[in-house]
Structures are given as C-alpha cells and as structure tokens.
PDB file of C-alpha atoms in Angstrom:
ATOM      1  CA  MET A   1      46.949  72.137  31.427  1.00 82.00           C
ATOM      2  CA  ALA A   2      46.773  75.043  29.009  1.00 91.00           C
ATOM      3  CA  ASP A   3      44.272  74.943  26.171  1.00 95.00           C
ATOM      4  CA  VAL A   4      46.742  76.808  23.968  1.00 97.00           C
ATOM      5  CA  SER A   5      50.482  76.696  24.650  1.00 98.00           C
ATOM      6  CA  LEU A   6      53.074  78.303  22.396  1.00 98.00           C
ATOM      7  CA  ASP A   7      56.770  79.107  22.599  1.00 98.00           C
ATOM      8  CA  PHE A   8      58.618  81.899  20.847  1.00 98.00           C
ATOM      9  CA  GLN A   9      62.294  82.846  20.790  1.00 97.00           C
ATOM     10  CA  PHE A  10      63.713  86.314  20.188  1.00 97.00           C
ATOM     11  CA  THR A  11      67.175  87.785  19.830  1.00 97.00           C
ATOM     12  CA  SER A  12      65.840  90.890  21.617  1.00 96.00           C
ATOM     13  CA  SER A  13      66.426  91.198  25.360  1.00 97.00           C
ATOM     14  CA  VAL A  14      63.854  90.147  27.966  1.00 97.00           C
ATOM     15  CA  GLU A  15      63.332  93.849  28.716  1.00 97.00           C
ATOM     16  CA  GLN A  16      62.591  94.651  25.058  1.00 97.00           C
ATOM     17  CA  VAL A  17      60.097  91.784  24.789  1.00 98.00           C
ATOM     18  CA  TRP A  18      58.521  92.809  28.103  1.00 98.00           C
ATOM     19  CA  LYS A  19      58.036  96.347  26.790  1.00 98.00           C
ATOM     20  CA  ALA A  20      56.301  94.988  23.679  1.00 98.00           C
ATOM     21  CA  LEU A  21      53.956  92.969  25.931  1.00 98.00           C
ATOM     22  CA  THR A  22      53.098  95.850  28.244  1.00 98.00           C
ATOM     23  CA  ASP A  23      53.353  99.131  26.305  1.00 98.00           C
ATOM     24  CA  SER A  24      49.975 100.129  24.873  1.00 98.00           C
ATOM     25  CA  ASP A  25      51.442 101.732  21.742  1.00 98.00           C
ATOM     26  CA  MET A  26      53.593  98.685  21.018  1.00 98.00           C
ATOM     27  CA  LEU A  27      50.703  96.280  21.691  1.00 98.00           C
ATOM     28  CA  ALA A  28      48.662  98.206  19.126  1.00 98.00           C
ATOM     29  CA  GLN A  29      51.322  97.382  16.543  1.00 97.00           C
ATOM     30  CA  TRP A  30      51.177  93.597  16.967  1.00 98.00           C
ATOM     31  CA  ILE A  31      47.753  92.875  18.481  1.00 97.00           C
ATOM     32  CA  TRP A  32      45.130  95.653  18.327  1.00 97.00           C
ATOM     33  CA  LYS A  33      44.359  99.148  19.600  1.00 98.00           C
ATOM     34  CA  ASN A  34      44.021  99.073  23.374  1.00 98.00           C
ATOM     35  CA  ASP A  35      44.133 100.971  26.641  1.00 98.00           C
ATOM     36  CA  PHE A  36      46.332  98.410  28.421  1.00 98.00           C
ATOM     37  CA  THR A  37      48.417  99.302  31.471  1.00 98.00           C
ATOM     38  CA  PRO A  38      50.461  96.657  33.338  1.00 98.00           C
ATOM     39  CA  VAL A  39      48.922  97.264  36.759  1.00 98.00           C
ATOM     40  CA  ILE A  40      47.238  94.447  38.707  1.00 98.00           C
ATOM     41  CA  GLY A  41      43.478  94.993  38.783  1.00 98.00           C
ATOM     42  CA  GLU A  42      43.440  97.390  35.815  1.00 98.00           C
ATOM     43  CA  LYS A  43      40.685  96.739  33.294  1.00 98.00           C
ATOM     44  CA  PHE A  44      41.364  97.265  29.607  1.00 98.00           C
ATOM     45  CA  GLN A  45      40.035  96.636  26.122  1.00 98.00           C
ATOM     46  CA  PHE A  46      41.540  95.508  22.853  1.00 98.00           C
ATOM     47  CA  ARG A  47      39.546  96.676  19.835  1.00 97.00           C
ATOM     48  CA  SER A  48      39.692  95.110  16.403  1.00 95.00           C
ATOM     49  CA  GLU A  49      37.493  95.565  13.367  1.00 94.00           C
ATOM     50  CA  PRO A  50      34.096  93.960  14.025  1.00 94.00           C
ATOM     51  CA  ASN A  51      32.765  91.381  11.613  1.00 91.00           C
ATOM     52  CA  GLU A  52      29.551  89.413  11.191  1.00 90.00           C
ATOM     53  CA  TRP A  53      30.579  86.879  13.905  1.00 84.00           C
ATOM     54  CA  TRP A  54      32.288  89.119  16.450  1.00 88.00           C
ATOM     55  CA  ASP A  55      32.010  92.703  17.788  1.00 94.00           C
ATOM     56  CA  GLY A  56      35.800  93.112  17.714  1.00 95.00           C
ATOM     57  CA  ILE A  57      36.072  93.840  21.443  1.00 97.00           C
ATOM     58  CA  VAL A  58      38.166  91.957  23.992  1.00 98.00           C
ATOM     59  CA  ASN A  59      37.785  92.956  27.650  1.00 98.00           C
ATOM     60  CA  GLY A  60      40.531  92.130  30.095  1.00 98.00           C
ATOM     61  CA  GLU A  61      41.786  92.602  33.602  1.00 98.00           C
ATOM     62  CA  VAL A  62      45.422  92.425  34.644  1.00 98.00           C
ATOM     63  CA  LEU A  63      45.957  89.537  37.089  1.00 98.00           C
ATOM     64  CA  GLU A  64      49.723  89.286  37.586  1.00 98.00           C
ATOM     65  CA  VAL A  65      52.724  91.480  36.831  1.00 98.00           C
ATOM     66  CA  GLU A  66      56.230  90.311  37.745  1.00 98.00           C
ATOM     67  CA  GLU A  67      58.364  92.582  35.585  1.00 98.00           C
ATOM     68  CA  PRO A  68      60.022  91.425  33.350  1.00 98.00           C
ATOM     69  CA  HIS A  69      59.164  87.723  33.716  1.00 98.00           C
ATOM     70  CA  ILE A  70      55.413  87.069  34.149  1.00 98.00           C
ATOM     71  CA  LEU A  71      52.352  88.862  32.828  1.00 98.00           C
ATOM     72  CA  SER A  72      48.837  87.473  33.148  1.00 98.00           C
ATOM     73  CA  TYR A  73      45.409  88.874  32.326  1.00 98.00           C
ATOM     74  CA  THR A  74      41.905  87.800  31.490  1.00 98.00           C
ATOM     75  CA  TRP A  75      40.814  87.739  27.855  1.00 98.00           C
ATOM     76  CA  ALA A  76      37.019  87.985  27.552  1.00 97.00           C
ATOM     77  CA  SER A  77      35.344  87.988  24.181  1.00 93.00           C
ATOM     78  CA  ALA A  78      32.207  86.596  22.568  1.00 86.00           C
ATOM     79  CA  GLY A  79      30.919  85.202  25.872  1.00 90.00           C
ATOM     80  CA  GLU A  80      34.141  83.354  26.678  1.00 93.00           C
ATOM     81  CA  THR A  81      36.582  84.383  29.425  1.00 97.00           C
ATOM     82  CA  THR A  82      40.036  82.853  29.392  1.00 98.00           C
ATOM     83  CA  THR A  83      43.341  83.645  31.077  1.00 98.00           C
ATOM     84  CA  ILE A  84      46.456  84.630  29.146  1.00 98.00           C
ATOM     85  CA  THR A  85      49.861  84.131  30.775  1.00 98.00           C
ATOM     86  CA  TRP A  86      53.157  85.223  29.267  1.00 98.00           C
ATOM     87  CA  THR A  87      56.402  83.932  30.826  1.00 98.00           C
ATOM     88  CA  LEU A  88      59.778  85.339  29.755  1.00 98.00           C
ATOM     89  CA  LYS A  89      63.280  84.112  30.485  1.00 98.00           C
ATOM     90  CA  THR A  90      66.750  84.338  29.041  1.00 97.00           C
ATOM     91  CA  GLY A  91      67.945  80.955  27.818  1.00 96.00           C
ATOM     92  CA  SER A  92      71.445  79.520  28.056  1.00 96.00           C
ATOM     93  CA  ASP A  93      71.623  80.326  24.328  1.00 94.00           C
ATOM     94  CA  GLY A  94      71.253  84.041  25.125  1.00 94.00           C
ATOM     95  CA  MET A  95      67.868  84.170  23.408  1.00 97.00           C
ATOM     96  CA  THR A  96      64.731  85.450  25.083  1.00 98.00           C
ATOM     97  CA  HIS A  97      62.260  82.598  25.461  1.00 98.00           C
ATOM     98  CA  LEU A  98      58.616  83.651  25.616  1.00 98.00           C
ATOM     99  CA  HIS A  99      56.061  81.071  26.677  1.00 98.00           C
ATOM    100  CA  PHE A 100      52.367  81.749  26.044  1.00 98.00           C
ATOM    101  CA  GLU A 101      49.438  79.961  27.661  1.00 98.00           C
ATOM    102  CA  GLN A 102      45.713  80.471  27.291  1.00 98.00           C
ATOM    103  CA  THR A 103      43.512  78.567  29.727  1.00 98.00           C
ATOM    104  CA  GLY A 104      39.864  78.436  30.719  1.00 97.00           C
ATOM    105  CA  PHE A 105      37.982  77.772  27.504  1.00 96.00           C
ATOM    106  CA  SER A 106      34.528  76.343  28.194  1.00 95.00           C
ATOM    107  CA  GLU A 107      33.849  72.690  27.472  1.00 95.00           C
ATOM    108  CA  GLN A 108      31.436  73.866  24.778  1.00 93.00           C
ATOM    109  CA  THR A 109      34.179  75.836  23.045  1.00 92.00           C
ATOM    110  CA  LYS A 110      36.663  72.971  23.404  1.00 93.00           C
ATOM    111  CA  ALA A 111      34.119  70.693  21.729  1.00 94.00           C
ATOM    112  CA  THR A 112      33.583  73.123  18.842  1.00 91.00           C
ATOM    113  CA  LYS A 113      35.579  71.939  15.882  1.00 93.00           C
ATOM    114  CA  GLY A 114      38.326  74.395  15.012  1.00 93.00           C
ATOM    115  CA  ALA A 115      37.864  76.714  18.015  1.00 90.00           C
ATOM    116  CA  ILE A 116      41.075  75.879  19.908  1.00 94.00           C
ATOM    117  CA  GLU A 117      42.960  75.528  16.637  1.00 95.00           C
ATOM    118  CA  GLY A 118      41.681  78.994  15.652  1.00 92.00           C
ATOM    119  CA  ALA A 119      42.964  80.496  18.899  1.00 93.00           C
ATOM    120  CA  LYS A 120      46.339  78.801  18.399  1.00 96.00           C
ATOM    121  CA  TYR A 121      46.495  80.079  14.824  1.00 97.00           C
ATOM    122  CA  SER A 122      45.674  83.650  15.919  1.00 95.00           C
ATOM    123  CA  TRP A 123      48.268  83.706  18.711  1.00 97.00           C
ATOM    124  CA  THR A 124      50.897  82.196  16.413  1.00 98.00           C
ATOM    125  CA  ASN A 125      50.226  85.033  13.980  1.00 97.00           C
ATOM    126  CA  PHE A 126      50.397  87.603  16.790  1.00 97.00           C
ATOM    127  CA  GLY A 127      53.750  86.082  17.824  1.00 97.00           C
ATOM    128  CA  GLU A 128      55.046  86.475  14.274  1.00 97.00           C
ATOM    129  CA  GLN A 129      53.927  90.128  14.260  1.00 97.00           C
ATOM    130  CA  LEU A 130      55.672  90.643  17.610  1.00 98.00           C
ATOM    131  CA  LYS A 131      58.890  89.192  16.196  1.00 97.00           C
ATOM    132  CA  LYS A 132      58.704  91.529  13.183  1.00 97.00           C
ATOM    133  CA  LEU A 133      58.132  94.493  15.493  1.00 97.00           C
ATOM    134  CA  ILE A 134      60.973  93.943  17.953  1.00 96.00           C
ATOM    135  CA  GLU A 135      63.541  92.413  15.642  1.00 93.00           C
ATOM    136  CA  ALA A 136      63.094  94.800  12.715  1.00 80.00           C
TER     137      ALA A 136
END
C-alpha cells in the first residue's frame, strides 16, 4: 500500500500530461530544476533552494517507462529513499486521470508526526502547479 496516494484529473491529453512528467524543461516549471531523462536506469537530480533542514537535492533513478501510461523512479533525499509511480489513463469522461503513489518511507519517518502529511501536501501542491502549467 502506498504511503502517499493522490489522484489528479486534467482536460489535457494523456500525451500532454506525459510530456509534463518527462520533459526536463517542463518538470522545472512545476517541480524543480533537474537533469531528468525518461530512460530506465538513468540517474538524475532535482535541485531546490536549500534551507536549514534540507540541502535541496533529490537524487533519483528511472525504474520504469511505459510511454505514455507509467513512469516510476526513485526519490532519495535527506537519507530517505522512496519510489514514485505515476499512472496515466484516459477516463470514460474524456479526462486524463493521473494517479500518484509514493512508497517506501522508513518506519521511523512514518512514525514522525507530520512527515507523511508533509509529503502529501508537497505533492498536492506540485499537482496544482502541473495543472496550471498544462491547462493555462
């Protein structure tokens, strides 16, 4: 079972949402600067502004690419390595349905008050930024 599970809907096509999930320049507009490429085994970094609690760096490795329906990669930051999986499909309503899962948080993190809620909050905000980007 996923530690964080979110669902988003877009009027944009599956292909447009897929591009926003896999194009480095587009990712920089709704997550952070990065050197992401959607190739299995590729290592990448997302870089945000560091603060007193975090160096601002997320390291990842692409695990699965099934264009334009499944994208999965590791998300390693602050001593924690989790797995992100995005699943896209076109619904019977014609909308693009994007499902997000983040799994693999340590028991210590799960027991830390606010940690999972913080991750959910951050990804919800990223999802809102994605919607603004592709439906503008």
